[in-house]
Coordinates of N, CA and C in Angstrom, one line a residue:
X6 N -89.3 -101.6 -41.7 CA -88.7 -102.8 -42.3 C -89.9 -103.7 -42.8
X7 N -89.8 -104.2 -44.0 CA -90.8 -105.0 -44.5 C -90.7 -106.4 -44.0
X8 N -91.9 -107.0 -43.5 CA -91.9 -108.3 -43.0 C -92.8 -109.1 -43.9
X9 N -92.4 -110.4 -44.1 CA -93.2 -111.3 -45.0 C -93.5 -112.6 -44.2
X10 N -94.7 -113.0 -44.2 CA -95.1 -114.2 -43.5 C -95.8 -115.2 -44.5
X11 N -95.2 -116.3 -44.7 CA -95.8 -117.3 -45.5 C -96.8 -118.1 -44.8
X12 N -97.8 -118.6 -45.5 CA -98.7 -119.5 -44.9 C -98.0 -120.9 -44.6
X13 N -98.7 -121.7 -43.9 CA -98.1 -123.0 -43.6 C -98.2 -123.9 -44.8
X14 N -97.2 -124.6 -45.1 CA -97.1 -125.6 -46.2 C -97.9 -126.8 -45.8
X15 N -97.3 -127.9 -46.2 CA -97.9 -129.2 -45.8 C -97.5 -130.4 -46.7
X16 N -98.2 -131.5 -46.4 CA -97.9 -132.7 -47.1 C -99.0 -132.9 -48.2
X17 N -98.6 -133.1 -49.4 CA -99.6 -133.2 -50.5 C -99.2 -134.4 -51.3
X18 N -100.2 -135.1 -51.8 CA -99.9 -136.3 -52.7 C -99.5 -135.8 -54.1
X19 N -98.7 -136.6 -54.8 CA -98.4 -136.3 -56.2 C -99.7 -136.1 -57.0
X20 N -99.7 -135.0 -57.8 CA -100.9 -134.7 -58.6 C -101.8 -133.7 -57.8
X21 N -101.6 -133.5 -56.6 CA -102.4 -132.6 -55.8 C -102.1 -131.2 -56.0
X22 N -102.8 -130.4 -55.2 CA -102.7 -128.9 -55.3 C -102.5 -128.3 -53.9
X23 N -101.9 -127.2 -53.9 CA -101.7 -126.4 -52.6 C -101.6 -125.0 -53.0
X24 N -102.1 -124.1 -52.2 CA -101.9 -122.7 -52.4 C -101.2 -122.1 -51.2
X25 N -100.1 -121.4 -51.5 CA -99.3 -120.7 -50.5 C -99.7 -119.2 -50.5
X26 N -99.7 -118.6 -49.4 CA -99.9 -117.2 -49.4 C -98.7 -116.5 -48.6
X27 N -98.5 -115.2 -48.9 CA -97.4 -114.4 -48.3 C -98.0 -113.1 -48.0
X28 N -98.1 -112.8 -46.7 CA -98.7 -111.6 -46.2 C -97.5 -110.6 -45.9
X29 N -97.6 -109.4 -46.5 CA -96.6 -108.4 -46.3 C -97.1 -107.3 -45.3
X30 N -96.1 -106.8 -44.6 CA -96.4 -105.8 -43.6 C -96.6 -104.4 -44.2
X31 N -96.1 -104.2 -45.5 CA -96.3 -103.0 -46.1 C -97.3 -103.0 -47.3
X32 N -97.3 -101.9 -48.0 CA -98.2 -101.8 -49.1 C -97.5 -102.3 -50.3
X33 N -98.0 -103.5 -50.8 CA -97.3 -104.2 -51.9 C -97.4 -103.4 -53.2
X34 N -98.3 -102.5 -53.3 CA -98.4 -101.6 -54.5 C -97.1 -100.8 -54.7
X35 N -96.3 -100.6 -53.6 CA -95.1 -99.9 -53.7 C -93.9 -100.8 -53.9
X36 N -94.1 -102.1 -53.9 CA -93.0 -103.0 -54.1 C -92.7 -103.2 -55.6
X37 N -91.5 -103.2 -55.9 CA -91.1 -103.4 -57.3 C -91.6 -104.7 -57.9
X38 N -91.4 -105.8 -57.1 CA -91.8 -107.1 -57.5 C -91.9 -108.0 -56.2
X39 N -92.6 -109.1 -56.4 CA -92.6 -110.1 -55.3 C -92.3 -111.4 -56.0
X40 N -91.7 -112.3 -55.2 CA -91.2 -113.5 -55.7 C -91.5 -114.7 -54.8
X41 N -91.5 -115.9 -55.4 CA -91.5 -117.1 -54.7 C -90.2 -117.9 -55.1
X42 N -89.5 -118.3 -54.1 CA -88.3 -119.2 -54.3 C -88.5 -120.5 -53.6
X43 N -87.7 -121.4 -53.9 CA -87.7 -122.7 -53.2 C -86.3 -123.2 -53.0
X44 N -86.1 -124.0 -52.0 CA -84.8 -124.6 -51.8 C -84.9 -126.0 -51.2
X45 N -84.2 -126.9 -51.8 CA -84.0 -128.3 -51.3 C -82.7 -128.3 -50.5
X46 N -82.8 -128.9 -49.3 CA -81.5 -129.0 -48.5 C -80.3 -129.5 -49.3
X47 N -79.3 -128.7 -49.2 CA -78.1 -129.1 -50.0 C -78.0 -128.6 -51.4
X48 N -79.0 -127.9 -51.8 CA -79.1 -127.3 -53.1 C -79.2 -125.8 -53.0
X49 N -79.0 -125.1 -54.2 CA -79.2 -123.7 -54.2 C -80.6 -123.3 -54.2
X50 N -80.9 -122.2 -53.7 CA -82.2 -121.6 -53.8 C -82.5 -121.2 -55.2
X51 N -83.7 -121.6 -55.7 CA -84.1 -121.3 -57.1 C -85.3 -120.5 -57.1
X52 N -85.4 -119.6 -58.1 CA -86.6 -118.8 -58.3 C -87.7 -119.6 -58.9
X53 N -88.9 -119.5 -58.4 CA -90.0 -120.2 -58.9 C -90.9 -119.4 -59.8
X54 N -91.3 -118.2 -59.2 CA -92.2 -117.3 -59.9 C -92.0 -115.9 -59.4
X55 N -92.4 -114.9 -60.2 CA -92.3 -113.5 -59.8 C -93.5 -112.8 -60.4
X56 N -93.8 -111.7 -59.7 CA -94.9 -110.8 -60.2 C -94.5 -109.4 -59.9
X57 N -94.5 -108.5 -61.0 CA -94.1 -107.1 -60.8 C -95.3 -106.3 -60.3
X58 N -95.0 -105.0 -60.0 CA -96.0 -104.1 -59.5 C -97.1 -103.9 -60.6
X59 N -96.7 -104.1 -61.8 CA -97.6 -103.9 -62.9 C -98.4 -105.2 -63.3
X60 N -98.0 -106.3 -62.6 CA -98.8 -107.5 -62.8 C -98.2 -108.5 -63.7
X61 N -97.0 -108.2 -64.3 CA -96.3 -109.1 -65.2 C -95.8 -110.3 -64.4
X62 N -95.9 -111.5 -64.9 CA -95.5 -112.7 -64.2 C -94.4 -113.4 -65.0
X63 N -93.6 -114.2 -64.2 CA -92.6 -115.0 -64.9 C -92.4 -116.3 -64.0
X64 N -92.1 -117.4 -64.7 CA -92.0 -118.7 -64.1 C -90.8 -119.4 -64.5
X65 N -90.3 -120.2 -63.6 CA -89.3 -121.2 -63.9 C -89.9 -122.2 -64.8
X66 N -89.0 -122.7 -65.7 CA -89.5 -123.7 -66.7 C -90.1 -124.9 -66.0
X67 N -89.6 -125.3 -64.9 CA -90.0 -126.5 -64.2 C -91.4 -126.4 -63.7
X68 N -92.0 -125.2 -63.6 CA -93.3 -125.0 -63.0 C -94.3 -124.4 -63.9
X69 N -93.8 -124.0 -65.1 CA -94.7 -123.4 -66.1 C -95.9 -124.3 -66.4
X70 N -97.1 -123.7 -66.4 CA -98.3 -124.4 -66.7 C -98.9 -125.2 -65.5
X71 N -98.1 -125.2 -64.4 CA -98.6 -125.9 -63.2 C -98.8 -124.9 -62.0
X72 N -97.9 -123.9 -61.9 CA -98.0 -122.9 -60.8 C -98.5 -121.6 -61.3
X73 N -99.1 -120.8 -60.5 CA -99.6 -119.5 -60.8 C -99.4 -118.6 -59.7
X74 N -98.8 -117.4 -59.9 CA -98.5 -116.4 -58.9 C -99.6 -115.3 -59.1
X75 N -100.1 -114.8 -58.0 CA -101.1 -113.7 -58.1 C -100.9 -112.8 -56.9
X76 N -101.6 -111.7 -57.0 CA -101.5 -110.7 -55.8 C -102.8 -110.1 -55.5
X77 N -103.0 -109.9 -54.3 CA -104.2 -109.2 -53.8 C -103.7 -107.9 -53.2
X78 N -103.8 -106.8 -53.9 CA -103.2 -105.6 -53.4 C -104.0 -105.1 -52.1
X79 N -105.3 -105.3 -52.1 CA -106.0 -104.8 -50.9 C -105.6 -105.6 -49.7
X80 N -105.2 -106.8 -49.8 CA -104.8 -107.6 -48.6 C -103.3 -107.6 -48.4
X81 N -102.6 -106.9 -49.3 CA -101.1 -107.0 -49.3 C -100.6 -108.4 -49.2
X82 N -101.1 -109.2 -50.1 CA -100.8 -110.6 -50.1 C -100.5 -111.1 -51.5
X83 N -99.5 -112.0 -51.6 CA -99.2 -112.7 -52.8 C -99.5 -114.2 -52.6
X84 N -99.9 -114.8 -53.7 CA -100.3 -116.2 -53.6 C -99.4 -117.0 -54.6
X85 N -99.3 -118.3 -54.3 CA -98.7 -119.2 -55.3 C -99.6 -120.4 -55.3
X86 N -100.3 -120.6 -56.4 CA -101.2 -121.7 -56.6 C -100.4 -122.8 -57.2
X87 N -100.3 -123.9 -56.6 CA -99.5 -125.0 -57.1 C -100.4 -126.2 -57.5
X88 N -100.4 -126.6 -58.7 CA -101.2 -127.7 -59.2 C -100.3 -128.8 -59.8
X89 N -100.9 -129.9 -59.9 CA -100.2 -131.1 -60.5 C -98.8 -131.3 -59.9
X90 N -98.8 -131.2 -58.5 CA -97.6 -131.3 -57.8 C -96.8 -132.6 -58.1
X91 N -95.5 -132.5 -58.1 CA -94.6 -133.6 -58.4 C -93.7 -133.8 -57.2
X92 N -93.1 -135.0 -57.1 CA -92.2 -135.3 -56.0 C -91.1 -134.3 -55.9
X93 N -90.6 -133.8 -57.1 CA -89.5 -132.9 -57.1 C -89.9 -131.5 -56.8
X94 N -91.2 -131.2 -56.5 CA -91.5 -129.9 -56.0 C -91.4 -129.8 -54.5
X95 N -91.0 -130.9 -53.8 CA -90.7 -130.9 -52.4 C -89.6 -129.9 -52.1
X96 N -89.8 -129.0 -51.2 CA -88.8 -128.0 -50.9 C -89.4 -127.0 -49.8
X97 N -88.5 -126.2 -49.3 CA -88.9 -125.1 -48.5 C -89.2 -123.9 -49.4
X98 N -90.3 -123.3 -49.4 CA -90.7 -122.2 -50.2 C -90.6 -120.9 -49.5
X99 N -90.0 -119.9 -50.1 CA -89.8 -118.6 -49.5 C -90.4 -117.5 -50.4
X100 N -91.0 -116.6 -49.7 CA -91.5 -115.4 -50.3 C -90.5 -114.3 -50.2
X101 N -90.4 -113.5 -51.2 CA -89.4 -112.4 -51.2 C -90.0 -111.2 -51.9
X102 N -89.6 -110.0 -51.4 CA -90.1 -108.8 -52.0 C -88.9 -107.8 -52.3
X103 N -89.0 -107.2 -53.4 CA -88.0 -106.1 -53.8 C -88.6 -104.8 -53.4
X104 N -88.0 -104.1 -52.5 CA -88.5 -102.8 -52.0 C -87.4 -101.8 -51.9
X105 N -87.5 -100.8 -52.7 CA -86.5 -99.7 -52.6 C -85.1 -100.2 -52.7
X106 N -84.9 -101.1 -53.6 CA -83.6 -101.7 -53.9 C -83.1 -102.7 -52.9
X107 N -83.9 -103.1 -52.0 CA -83.6 -104.2 -51.1 C -84.5 -105.4 -51.3
X108 N -83.9 -106.5 -50.9 CA -84.8 -107.7 -50.9 C -85.1 -108.2 -49.5
X109 N -86.3 -108.5 -49.3 CA -86.7 -109.0 -48.0 C -87.2 -110.4 -48.2
X110 N -87.1 -111.2 -47.1 CA -87.4 -112.6 -47.2 C -88.3 -113.0 -46.0
X111 N -89.2 -114.0 -46.3 CA -89.9 -114.6 -45.3 C -89.1 -115.8 -44.7
X112 N -89.6 -116.5 -43.7 CA -88.8 -117.5 -43.1 C -88.9 -118.8 -43.8
X113 N -89.9 -118.9 -44.7 CA -90.0 -120.2 -45.5 C -91.0 -121.1 -44.9
X114 N -91.6 -121.9 -45.8 CA -92.6 -122.9 -45.4 C -92.3 -124.2 -46.2
X115 N -92.4 -125.3 -45.5 CA -92.1 -126.6 -46.1 C -93.3 -127.2 -46.8
X116 N -93.0 -127.5 -48.1 CA -94.0 -128.3 -48.9 C -93.4 -129.6 -49.2
X117 N -94.1 -130.7 -48.8 CA -93.7 -132.0 -49.1 C -94.7 -132.7 -50.0
X118 N -94.2 -133.2 -51.1 CA -95.0 -133.9 -52.0 C -94.6 -135.4 -51.9
X119 N -95.5 -136.2 -51.4 CA -95.2 -137.6 -51.2 C -96.5 -138.4 -51.2
X120 N -96.4 -139.7 -51.6 CA -97.5 -140.6 -51.5 C -97.5 -141.4 -50.2

């Protein structure tokens, strides 16, 4: 079973940057795609960014130009570089992987953007 472990989030000031990482227990080269989602309490979980096994990326409109997803196949790790953070980026961020038709999830990490 694939396990995903996100790095610790944290408190960031508006306009600041933070990089999240997601370490997978398996070989991410075999994963169809990996994703970052986020969820604000009381709201639906929303997709933030995705990256396929071929390296194609996709972003939610709300983060385009500010966030970047990347992968290090040798380390079986996916990253989410978040720049120009806004108050509304505050959420629990989850890593997810599509593997053999199943989705696996990390436990999530809290990112708080506040002055």
